[in-house]
XYZ file of C-alpha atoms in Angstrom:
723
model
C -161.310 138.071 104.199
C -161.015 136.720 100.861
C -164.533 138.224 99.881
C -163.206 141.449 100.995
C -160.217 141.237 98.833
C -162.165 140.703 95.985
C -163.972 143.864 96.325
C -160.717 145.990 97.101
C -158.458 147.284 94.110
C -155.471 144.575 93.725
C -152.165 145.975 93.300
C -149.207 144.578 92.176
C -148.444 141.226 90.199
C -150.889 141.161 87.310
C -149.552 138.154 84.976
C -152.151 135.894 84.092
C -150.412 133.158 85.672
C -151.603 133.245 88.991
C -149.597 130.216 90.324
C -147.850 130.913 93.424
C -149.070 134.090 94.103
C -151.096 135.139 97.227
C -152.887 138.262 98.433
C -150.953 140.612 100.861
C -152.906 143.063 103.039
C -150.497 146.324 103.800
C -151.911 149.122 106.155
C -149.694 152.262 106.375
C -150.635 153.263 109.830
C -148.590 156.052 111.002
C -144.955 157.656 111.346
C -143.263 158.955 114.457
C -140.675 161.277 114.957
C -139.871 161.901 111.358
C -137.006 164.048 110.448
C -137.530 167.806 109.659
C -135.881 168.293 106.196
C -135.950 172.177 105.377
C -136.284 175.466 107.209
C -140.190 175.729 106.574
C -141.352 174.005 109.731
C -142.907 170.648 109.702
C -142.801 168.119 106.847
C -145.721 166.894 104.479
C -145.043 163.229 104.535
C -146.285 160.650 102.606
C -145.565 157.248 101.854
C -144.479 155.410 98.648
C -144.828 151.458 98.465
C -142.951 149.760 95.773
C -143.442 145.981 95.045
C -139.994 144.946 93.355
C -138.287 141.656 92.403
C -135.646 140.390 94.811
C -133.192 139.912 91.841
C -132.504 142.929 89.895
C -134.532 145.119 92.026
C -137.136 145.421 89.243
C -140.261 147.661 89.983
C -143.458 145.965 89.468
C -145.854 148.200 90.849
C -146.144 151.382 92.977
C -148.780 152.813 94.939
C -148.851 156.343 97.017
C -150.554 157.096 100.477
C -152.040 160.758 100.989
C -150.019 163.542 101.815
C -150.338 164.626 105.490
C -149.638 168.369 105.876
C -147.315 170.112 108.446
C -146.486 167.252 110.621
C -143.766 164.755 111.905
C -145.959 162.380 113.308
C -148.515 161.510 110.451
C -151.502 159.163 110.629
C -152.589 157.429 107.415
C -154.452 154.265 108.298
C -154.435 153.540 104.381
C -155.081 150.087 103.460
C -153.654 148.451 100.022
C -153.896 144.870 98.881
C -151.183 143.417 96.713
C -150.630 140.262 94.379
C -147.324 138.740 95.115
C -144.802 135.825 94.746
C -143.318 135.521 98.149
C -140.032 133.960 97.237
C -139.583 136.516 94.297
C -140.983 139.874 95.460
C -140.282 142.280 98.323
C -141.889 145.640 99.410
C -139.916 148.940 99.999
C -141.711 151.673 101.787
C -140.348 155.013 101.161
C -141.420 158.070 103.246
C -140.842 161.480 101.422
C -141.898 165.235 102.348
C -143.955 166.611 99.343
C -142.955 168.937 96.933
C -140.083 170.805 98.720
C -137.937 172.738 96.234
C -137.387 171.016 92.924
C -138.186 167.225 94.462
C -139.621 165.721 97.197
C -137.104 165.149 100.113
C -136.390 161.328 101.103
C -137.129 160.744 104.856
C -136.306 157.194 105.085
C -137.259 153.854 103.969
C -138.356 150.246 105.095
C -137.403 147.012 103.066
C -139.374 144.088 103.709
C -138.969 140.518 102.353
C -142.144 138.120 102.191
C -141.366 135.065 102.920
C -142.300 134.904 106.497
C -145.132 136.945 106.815
C -148.170 135.927 108.922
C -151.387 134.819 107.754
C -154.851 136.100 108.773
C -157.102 133.606 110.546
C -160.394 134.162 112.127
C -159.621 133.625 115.529
C -156.138 135.119 115.433
C -154.749 138.840 115.924
C -152.076 139.956 114.262
C -150.180 143.172 115.438
C -148.992 146.045 113.495
C -145.177 146.366 113.571
C -142.963 149.664 114.034
C -139.847 149.657 111.883
C -136.947 152.242 112.084
C -136.685 154.306 109.113
C -133.190 153.809 107.223
C -131.294 155.585 104.680
C -130.563 154.399 101.510
C -127.937 151.996 100.867
C -126.108 154.583 98.523
C -123.075 156.616 99.994
C -124.185 159.699 99.225
C -127.162 159.154 101.289
C -125.534 158.313 104.551
C -125.087 162.008 105.190
C -128.758 162.506 105.267
C -130.373 162.852 108.528
C -132.693 160.115 108.931
C -134.775 159.192 111.974
C -138.019 157.963 113.042
C -140.490 154.903 112.890
C -143.034 153.739 110.276
C -145.858 151.534 111.980
C -146.876 148.745 109.240
C -149.989 146.125 109.375
C -148.972 143.279 107.031
C -150.182 139.890 106.729
C -151.434 137.230 103.808
C -155.189 137.251 103.333
C -156.266 133.696 104.439
C -157.839 131.712 101.293
C -159.929 128.600 101.339
C -157.436 125.638 101.383
C -154.533 127.510 102.410
C -152.491 127.129 105.592
C -151.094 129.452 107.905
C -147.439 130.376 107.350
C -144.895 130.918 109.922
C -144.883 134.401 111.378
C -141.445 135.167 112.012
C -139.772 138.326 110.610
C -136.545 138.607 108.609
C -133.603 139.443 111.298
C -132.280 142.097 109.061
C -134.935 144.645 110.241
C -134.839 146.648 113.788
C -138.336 146.440 115.177
C -139.821 148.856 117.896
C -142.448 147.999 120.332
C -145.365 145.790 118.848
C -148.716 147.916 119.031
C -151.796 145.627 119.008
C -154.683 147.127 116.793
C -157.164 144.383 117.614
C -158.010 142.771 121.113
C -157.672 139.374 122.167
C -155.000 136.560 122.110
C -152.030 137.529 119.657
C -151.003 134.704 117.456
C -148.722 136.595 115.158
C -146.210 137.828 117.257
C -143.145 139.139 115.496
C -139.739 138.870 117.320
C -137.659 141.529 117.818
C -134.159 141.439 116.209
C -132.997 144.530 118.282
C -134.367 144.628 121.706
C -134.381 148.057 123.194
C -134.412 147.428 126.845
C -135.879 150.246 129.317
C -133.429 153.137 130.017
C -131.335 152.772 133.337
C -132.169 154.453 136.278
C -131.640 158.250 136.074
C -131.704 158.205 132.384
C -134.074 160.247 129.771
C -134.180 160.175 126.136
C -134.788 163.785 124.348
C -134.480 164.960 120.953
C -132.851 168.201 119.971
C -133.913 171.195 117.712
C -132.763 169.179 114.708
C -134.931 165.885 115.459
C -131.574 163.467 116.578
C -132.257 161.667 119.610
C -130.023 161.766 122.741
C -129.606 160.681 126.016
C -129.594 162.699 129.219
C -128.133 161.020 132.597
C -129.324 163.162 135.139
C -126.725 161.339 137.560
C -123.729 162.467 136.023
C -125.319 165.223 134.201
C -124.012 164.369 130.904
C -125.560 163.459 127.639
C -124.427 161.422 124.857
C -125.780 160.063 121.335
C -125.803 156.104 122.069
C -128.672 154.491 123.878
C -127.333 153.415 127.352
C -127.867 149.563 128.386
C -128.721 148.419 132.068
C -125.639 146.302 131.961
C -123.429 148.905 130.998
C -124.221 151.083 133.685
C -124.228 148.785 136.472
C -120.579 148.067 136.075
C -118.956 150.926 138.136
C -118.545 154.913 138.207
C -115.660 154.615 136.042
C -118.086 153.547 133.042
C -119.988 156.947 133.719
C -116.759 158.786 133.535
C -115.439 157.289 130.428
C -118.924 158.127 128.825
C -118.921 161.659 130.095
C -115.471 161.931 128.573
C -116.613 160.123 125.185
C -119.366 162.892 124.851
C -116.895 165.589 125.891
C -114.350 164.746 123.301
C -113.513 167.578 121.347
C -113.264 168.242 117.422
C -109.104 168.512 117.376
C -109.092 165.088 119.201
C -111.872 163.562 117.607
C -110.345 163.464 113.934
C -109.498 159.985 113.326
C -105.849 160.120 112.145
C -106.218 156.786 110.284
C -107.336 159.100 107.380
C -103.958 160.916 107.556
C -102.419 159.423 104.730
C -99.750 157.170 106.340
C -99.371 153.857 104.463
C -100.586 150.649 106.551
C -98.069 149.036 108.525
C -97.287 145.377 107.354
C -96.096 143.480 110.605
C -92.767 141.757 110.323
C -91.890 138.510 112.090
C -88.532 138.707 113.833
C -88.597 135.041 113.932
C -88.061 134.689 110.089
C -85.231 132.724 109.239
C -81.966 133.905 108.979
C -80.204 134.354 105.532
C -77.542 131.218 104.644
C -74.233 131.620 106.772
C -76.054 134.144 109.436
C -76.442 133.420 113.099
C -77.703 135.452 116.050
C -76.273 136.151 119.463
C -76.876 138.123 122.407
C -73.875 140.509 123.755
C -73.024 141.144 127.223
C -75.272 144.239 127.639
C -78.299 142.302 126.488
C -78.281 143.536 122.759
C -78.675 141.190 120.184
C -75.874 141.288 117.464
C -75.821 139.180 114.005
C -72.760 137.206 112.730
C -72.070 137.061 109.093
C -69.875 133.895 108.706
C -69.059 134.119 105.347
C -67.391 137.501 105.711
C -66.358 136.923 109.100
C -67.775 140.132 110.557
C -70.462 141.191 113.394
C -73.192 143.835 113.119
C -76.122 145.129 114.804
C -78.193 145.541 111.845
C -80.587 142.402 111.418
C -80.195 141.167 107.842
C -83.757 140.140 107.581
C -85.147 143.591 107.721
C -82.028 146.365 107.578
C -82.916 147.709 110.942
C -80.674 147.831 114.155
C -81.536 145.655 116.784
C -83.257 147.243 120.030
C -81.291 148.514 122.810
C -81.525 146.931 125.975
C -84.711 147.517 127.586
C -86.224 148.882 124.730
C -89.786 148.449 123.793
C -89.671 146.048 120.754
C -92.177 146.977 118.491
C -93.766 144.580 115.270
C -92.919 147.276 113.124
C -91.607 150.793 113.754
C -94.667 153.033 114.574
C -93.527 155.748 111.955
C -93.640 153.432 109.104
C -90.673 153.095 106.770
C -87.772 155.433 106.211
C -87.633 157.325 102.939
C -86.052 155.701 100.312
C -82.478 155.759 100.241
C -82.209 156.145 103.945
C -80.844 153.804 106.852
C -80.982 153.799 110.493
C -77.967 153.340 112.331
C -76.453 153.130 116.222
C -73.783 155.003 117.075
C -70.949 153.580 119.569
C -72.548 155.307 122.398
C -76.016 153.790 121.826
C -77.665 156.948 119.699
C -79.649 156.520 116.766
C -78.648 158.349 113.784
C -79.715 158.239 110.069
C -77.451 158.009 106.969
C -79.072 159.497 103.610
C -76.873 157.512 100.863
C -78.509 159.617 98.230
C -76.490 162.929 99.471
C -74.096 160.682 101.718
C -74.625 162.640 104.454
C -75.249 161.712 108.362
C -77.709 163.390 110.975
C -79.294 162.934 114.190
C -82.845 163.689 113.497
C -85.359 161.259 112.156
C -86.220 162.151 108.408
C -89.724 160.998 109.068
C -90.089 163.814 111.073
C -90.343 166.182 107.887
C -93.330 164.069 106.713
C -96.431 166.209 107.439
C -98.797 162.906 107.581
C -96.586 161.975 110.548
C -95.708 165.130 112.512
C -98.392 167.156 111.215
C -98.631 170.460 109.184
C -96.191 173.360 109.996
C -97.780 176.021 112.305
C -99.033 178.629 110.068
C -97.425 181.862 111.473
C -99.329 184.636 110.943
C -97.717 187.939 111.002
C -101.099 190.005 110.562
C -102.494 188.206 113.564
C -99.154 188.540 115.722
C -99.201 192.456 115.126
C -103.081 192.515 115.696
C -102.768 190.330 119.018
C -99.506 192.642 120.532
C -101.714 195.681 119.577
C -104.738 194.227 121.336
C -102.644 193.476 124.517
C -101.014 196.811 124.603
C -104.474 198.553 124.488
C -106.068 196.303 127.477
C -106.653 198.700 130.459
C -104.725 197.215 133.715
C -106.508 197.290 136.830
C -105.504 200.023 139.462
C -106.187 200.053 143.065
C -106.958 196.354 143.629
C -105.498 193.752 145.321
C -102.744 191.777 143.543
C -104.847 188.425 143.295
C -108.330 187.031 143.044
C -108.869 183.767 145.060
C -111.225 181.485 143.710
C -111.951 178.619 145.960
C -114.269 175.636 144.369
C -115.105 172.059 144.464
C -114.406 169.802 141.594
C -117.666 168.186 142.173
C -119.394 171.405 141.503
C -117.166 173.683 139.477
C -120.064 175.192 137.737
C -122.237 176.145 140.678
C -119.213 177.488 142.840
C -117.687 179.394 140.094
C -120.907 180.993 138.856
C -121.733 182.041 142.444
C -118.249 183.281 143.058
C -117.875 185.157 139.549
C -121.617 186.567 139.484
C -121.138 187.952 143.001
C -118.370 190.456 141.922
C -119.610 193.879 141.466
C -116.055 195.570 140.598
C -115.026 193.458 137.600
C -111.448 194.947 137.579
C -111.024 192.211 140.469
C -111.138 189.625 137.721
C -108.310 190.998 136.029
C -106.095 190.518 138.973
C -103.819 187.412 139.032
C -106.071 184.390 139.484
C -105.545 182.193 142.268
C -107.284 178.966 142.100
C -107.624 176.427 145.112
C -109.676 172.862 144.586
C -111.273 172.018 148.026
C -109.054 169.286 149.618
C -105.967 169.819 147.434
C -103.027 171.634 148.866
C -100.782 173.274 146.080
C -99.789 176.553 144.891
C -101.397 178.167 141.610
C -98.782 179.807 139.584
C -100.618 179.259 136.486
C -101.213 175.756 135.965
C -104.411 175.538 138.128
C -105.888 178.563 136.511
C -105.487 176.894 133.254
C -107.229 173.849 134.512
C -110.055 175.602 136.020
C -110.789 177.277 132.704
C -110.589 173.692 130.992
C -112.618 171.981 133.484
C -115.200 174.961 133.489
C -115.458 175.059 129.678
C -116.694 171.408 129.575
C -119.205 172.227 132.208
C -120.625 175.447 130.848
C -120.962 174.088 127.313
C -122.361 170.992 128.144
C -125.703 170.637 125.985
C -127.385 168.890 129.476
C -127.650 172.249 130.928
C -129.627 173.577 127.768
C -127.611 176.640 127.284
C -125.873 175.587 124.199
C -126.670 172.710 121.854
C -124.855 171.197 119.104
C -125.136 172.687 115.355
C -126.967 170.600 112.652
C -124.136 169.706 111.194
C -121.866 167.845 113.820
C -121.711 166.821 117.519
C -119.039 169.078 118.601
C -119.636 172.630 117.051
C -121.823 174.801 119.503
C -124.466 177.158 119.148
C -126.710 179.040 121.645
C -129.911 177.247 122.531
C -132.834 179.658 121.667
C -135.009 177.705 124.260
C -132.403 177.869 126.850
C -135.160 179.802 129.066
C -137.216 176.825 129.092
C -134.445 174.671 130.719
C -133.209 177.598 133.042
C -135.013 180.403 134.294
C -131.738 181.798 135.443
C -130.590 181.463 131.725
C -129.672 185.175 131.085
C -127.830 185.400 134.226
C -125.847 182.421 133.246
C -124.884 183.906 129.768
C -123.470 186.752 131.401
C -121.466 184.685 133.799
C -120.272 182.810 130.421
C -119.292 186.002 129.094
C -117.446 186.926 131.837
C -115.368 183.851 131.893
C -114.726 184.202 128.004
C -113.323 187.498 128.682
C -111.383 186.601 131.709
C -109.905 183.780 129.534
C -109.080 186.259 126.667
C -107.697 188.740 129.281
C -105.366 186.131 131.075
C -104.123 184.560 127.920
C -106.133 181.260 128.545
C -108.183 179.181 126.380
C -111.631 177.984 126.077
C -112.340 174.243 125.447
C -115.076 174.682 123.059
C -115.998 175.233 119.307
C -118.785 177.589 118.267
C -120.372 177.948 114.754
C -118.782 180.794 112.719
C -121.923 183.032 113.076
C -121.101 183.315 117.047
C -118.100 184.959 116.419
C -119.367 187.255 113.802
C -122.286 188.298 116.477
C -119.506 188.965 118.688
C -117.728 191.069 116.059
C -121.238 192.817 115.442
C -120.848 191.618 111.575
C -123.588 190.994 109.512
C -124.146 187.026 108.829
C -124.633 186.107 105.125
C -126.112 183.175 103.320
C -122.381 181.707 102.929
C -122.195 181.481 106.694
C -125.196 179.149 106.620
C -123.363 176.403 104.659
C -120.647 175.290 107.489
C -123.931 175.269 110.083
C -126.534 173.460 108.123
C -126.159 172.396 104.546
C -129.780 171.491 104.196
C -130.979 174.743 105.131
C -128.335 176.471 102.970
C -129.279 174.543 100.066
C -132.907 175.426 100.669
C -132.334 178.999 100.734
C -129.895 178.799 97.905
C -132.373 177.258 95.740
C -134.940 180.228 96.382
C -132.172 182.520 95.474
C -131.437 180.971 92.152
C -135.051 180.097 91.211
C -138.412 181.573 91.168
C -140.194 180.552 94.337
C -143.875 181.356 93.624
C -144.277 177.394 92.841
C -143.309 176.868 96.932
C -146.250 179.297 97.850
C -144.027 180.512 100.878
C -144.984 183.599 102.882
C -142.985 185.635 105.378
C -143.335 183.505 107.987
C -141.951 180.110 109.551
C -143.212 177.494 111.602
C -141.584 176.558 114.851
C -141.845 173.334 116.771
C -140.772 173.631 120.255
C -141.245 170.460 122.416
C -144.086 169.499 120.154
C -145.848 172.873 120.644
C -146.355 174.270 116.953
C -146.260 178.138 116.476
C -146.061 180.493 113.507
C -143.326 182.953 113.377
C -143.799 186.204 111.172
C -140.406 187.469 109.654
C -142.023 190.814 109.260
C -145.350 192.519 110.391
C -148.236 190.858 108.505
C -145.639 188.268 106.880
C -148.221 185.442 106.893
C -149.890 187.285 104.016
C -147.301 188.600 101.927
C -146.053 185.906 99.331
C -142.403 185.357 98.454
C -141.774 186.407 95.160
C -138.918 186.610 92.608
C -138.733 190.274 93.615
C -138.660 190.193 97.380
C -136.807 186.523 97.819
C -133.473 188.536 98.972
C -135.430 190.208 101.679
C -136.962 186.833 102.614
C -133.424 185.244 102.735
C -131.837 188.127 104.681
C -134.912 187.793 107.054
C -134.555 183.966 107.290
C -130.878 184.126 108.296
C -131.573 187.065 110.794
C -134.332 185.038 112.683
C -132.134 181.616 112.316
C -128.938 183.204 113.836
C -129.648 186.539 115.533
C -133.341 186.972 116.320
C -134.021 183.901 118.252
C -130.814 184.150 120.537
C -131.028 188.114 120.844
C -131.573 188.256 124.631
C -128.989 185.268 125.177
C -126.232 186.846 123.129
C -126.633 190.264 124.759
C -126.230 188.882 127.857
C -122.968 187.107 127.007
C -121.493 190.165 125.230
C -122.445 192.107 128.457
C -120.489 190.026 130.594
C -117.621 189.509 127.962
C -117.649 193.573 127.704
C -116.908 194.066 131.324
C -113.721 192.356 130.796
C -112.803 193.148 127.679
C -113.843 196.465 125.652
C -115.876 195.138 122.591
C -114.541 197.575 120.337
C -111.029 196.250 120.683
C -111.929 192.802 119.443
C -112.975 194.324 116.271
C -109.390 194.394 114.853
C -110.097 190.507 114.605
C -112.002 188.865 111.955
C -114.065 185.724 112.985
C -111.484 182.995 112.061
C -108.797 185.133 114.446
C -111.253 185.390 117.302
C -111.702 181.983 117.271
C -108.116 181.329 117.477
C -107.824 184.024 120.273
C -110.466 182.410 122.317
C -109.745 178.605 121.625
C -106.251 178.305 119.942
C -105.104 175.828 117.387
C -106.960 172.811 116.757
C -104.578 170.205 115.876
C -101.182 169.454 117.707
C -98.236 169.367 115.639
C -95.583 167.512 117.115
C -92.721 168.708 115.057
C -93.318 172.359 116.191
C -93.594 170.742 119.774
C -90.537 169.276 119.355
C -88.814 172.144 117.850
C -89.831 174.332 120.853
C -88.997 172.202 123.725
C -86.295 172.592 126.094
C -84.173 169.668 127.695
C -82.698 169.779 131.491
C -80.810 167.841 133.535
C -78.409 165.011 131.614
C -81.090 164.958 128.859
C -80.148 166.418 125.382
C -82.069 166.176 121.772
C -80.526 163.289 120.973
C -80.442 161.346 124.320
C -82.032 157.985 123.799
C -84.953 158.300 126.366
C -85.808 161.631 124.208
C -85.800 159.849 121.074
C -88.014 157.209 122.715
C -90.512 159.882 123.988
C -90.714 161.370 120.772
C -91.634 158.285 118.976
C -94.191 157.618 121.604
C -95.997 160.923 120.985
C -95.517 160.431 117.177
C -97.480 156.947 117.576
C -100.150 158.783 119.574
C -103.496 159.787 118.141
C -104.456 163.068 118.339
C -106.675 162.593 121.357
C -103.604 161.041 123.430
C -101.301 163.882 122.313
C -104.206 166.175 123.910
C -104.357 164.219 126.678
C -100.250 164.549 127.308
C -100.213 168.023 126.570
C -103.057 168.853 129.194
C -101.441 166.678 131.729
C -98.389 168.737 131.646
C -99.778 172.134 130.813
C -103.139 171.968 132.243
C -104.912 172.485 128.790
C -105.243 170.601 125.552
C -104.632 173.742 123.324
C -101.814 175.393 121.694
C -101.498 179.415 121.064
C -102.062 180.763 117.753
C -98.351 180.558 116.576
C -97.695 177.302 118.070
C -95.367 176.148 120.832
C -93.135 178.805 120.627
C -95.932 181.116 122.217
C -96.501 178.812 125.614
C -96.796 180.844 128.616
C -95.704 179.607 132.163
C -96.044 181.503 135.649
C -93.294 184.308 134.504
C -94.233 184.679 130.960
C -92.998 182.855 127.940
C -92.030 179.685 128.813
C -90.905 176.498 126.597
C -92.081 172.956 127.072
C -89.337 171.355 129.232
C -88.334 167.997 129.893
C -86.053 167.365 132.994
C -84.736 164.145 134.286
C -86.004 163.200 137.530
C -86.189 160.178 139.872
C -85.713 156.558 139.085
C -86.744 154.365 136.059
C -89.051 153.205 138.487
C -91.000 156.614 139.142
C -93.888 157.512 137.213
C -93.553 160.630 134.805
C -94.713 163.916 137.026
C -95.807 167.074 135.466
C -95.661 170.777 136.769
C -98.132 172.515 135.072
C -96.900 175.927 136.731
C -93.523 175.655 134.837
C -94.939 173.987 131.660
C -92.455 171.057 132.230
C -92.401 167.283 132.755
C -89.863 165.263 134.489
C -88.960 161.728 133.575
């Protein structure tokens, strides 16, 4: 081995002082499942190997592998020998996509410390190691899509008089499976810091069109980004439901409200010592009061924090969920037990909590759109009402097969006017009358199934894991995919016709295609930033250096093919003169051409319920609101448009507790509460004032019912909750 090293080029440390140095053999074997970084098909990857100092990260030497053209699974098998000081040096392996636009695109890196690498022996076998590629540690690089693995052989070259070193690997790195490159007994075994156990029964690992790995649960018919564990899936079916619910989490309930700007709440202990000459006692009704012996008076106000003591049976909190009152405000309790607020700045009192006017707590005010209101009224007035049809259309379905049953029922209808009559939904095994609530729930549950990427009809966009786009490969997943898209179009049309909402978000070009509007480069930015940046560079520079043609490479389930953007496009060079045409054709192919059949079937179904010329009065933003409603739940608007019945009123202590609880909820919890009461988690365009019940416009209603021991119940057909 030492003789072989002498005949090879030695890279790395070249100081004349050879003490504490040794030779390290590196073989870059291959990469697997690398990220696709641009629109031009597969990458042209190469590896840069840097020998750096551990302290200061100073580069000593660098070498490059050869570039492998148009592949996401390159094989190099290139060997390098480095002279290193194991205690002072480290190796950094960076994978790049060669010569894309102005600079090479970063595909991921591996950082390797040298202290515990194995040493080659004549009778030993050392296996290569497969490392997960990771992003750079800089903040900005975290958004870059990094995936795949790099397989490397590394071992010190045995020299006379040298003893074998320990062969354990630094625990910082995630190792994939070991792949032996030699036969025989393996002595240089590297333990894995992260042991990826086999997938549980019924699970499958897949990759989407953007190269992201996701996992399919064939038992529950769900998908998720996180790798499932056997131990986690064997607990109970509850875990499966939780995983499905987590995967289906919608955009308007997945935004973490910790970023809302609310100041952090510092816990305050109620056990702090009282000031001198103060004591604390409990009144006959169970409420705590405080005695000021110096002034010979009593008060409900705790002198330690300036807050009124809680009413009996009121939930005590470490600190008010809404945070501190504005400066100059004070909270007090009326003799009848109602909480009121004093503004010492203006010397006024009021019943309403002043913190409700803080948009960081209550949410932004609903932007009332007069233009949209007028358009919507015009739209509703021009929708043709059916004639000579029954007064209702019955939909009997099973919750366990809601998609299959709904598909069978809706697609069997030849006279689509029947779908415009009153929808009467019945779930198998459940007795009840549908006054609108069950229909809303049906649209909600069916949306979750129709748009579930598990079925292969839709997929997530490249930007996130909640915005949907049509899967151009849907035909490979379902031979009847066009029939399903027509069915989905009918459901979307029925939702708009009946004033219901779909539980899904689509990319902006989807709405533009519905409106038959042209899709431009700006629309690309919200769908795929890297795609957009690539086209922007072409637009602003001379693309000749890229040697592009009017053709694009496609990779479908590992099968590579070339698509010509125009006849003979593979022989037409992209120049500064024709680049605008090239960009236009790329956008046309990316959003329209690949899904033309699917979109045509969707519009065929939608147009059978809603005339397509009618929706053209809306722009793409308004069409999204028409179909999907408002994204965020504004508690202030919710409270202002709520009706109270029975003994309840706006200032009743129970009502105050209710709204404080709602304000303390995350957006997800607010959505779940709204869905529990109304049957849907969405709100119409102009807020809660436009909620509809069984008899038309209906305010959200809270009514007193039962005893304090009863659970709350909801009547979705009346849009009210009883407490």
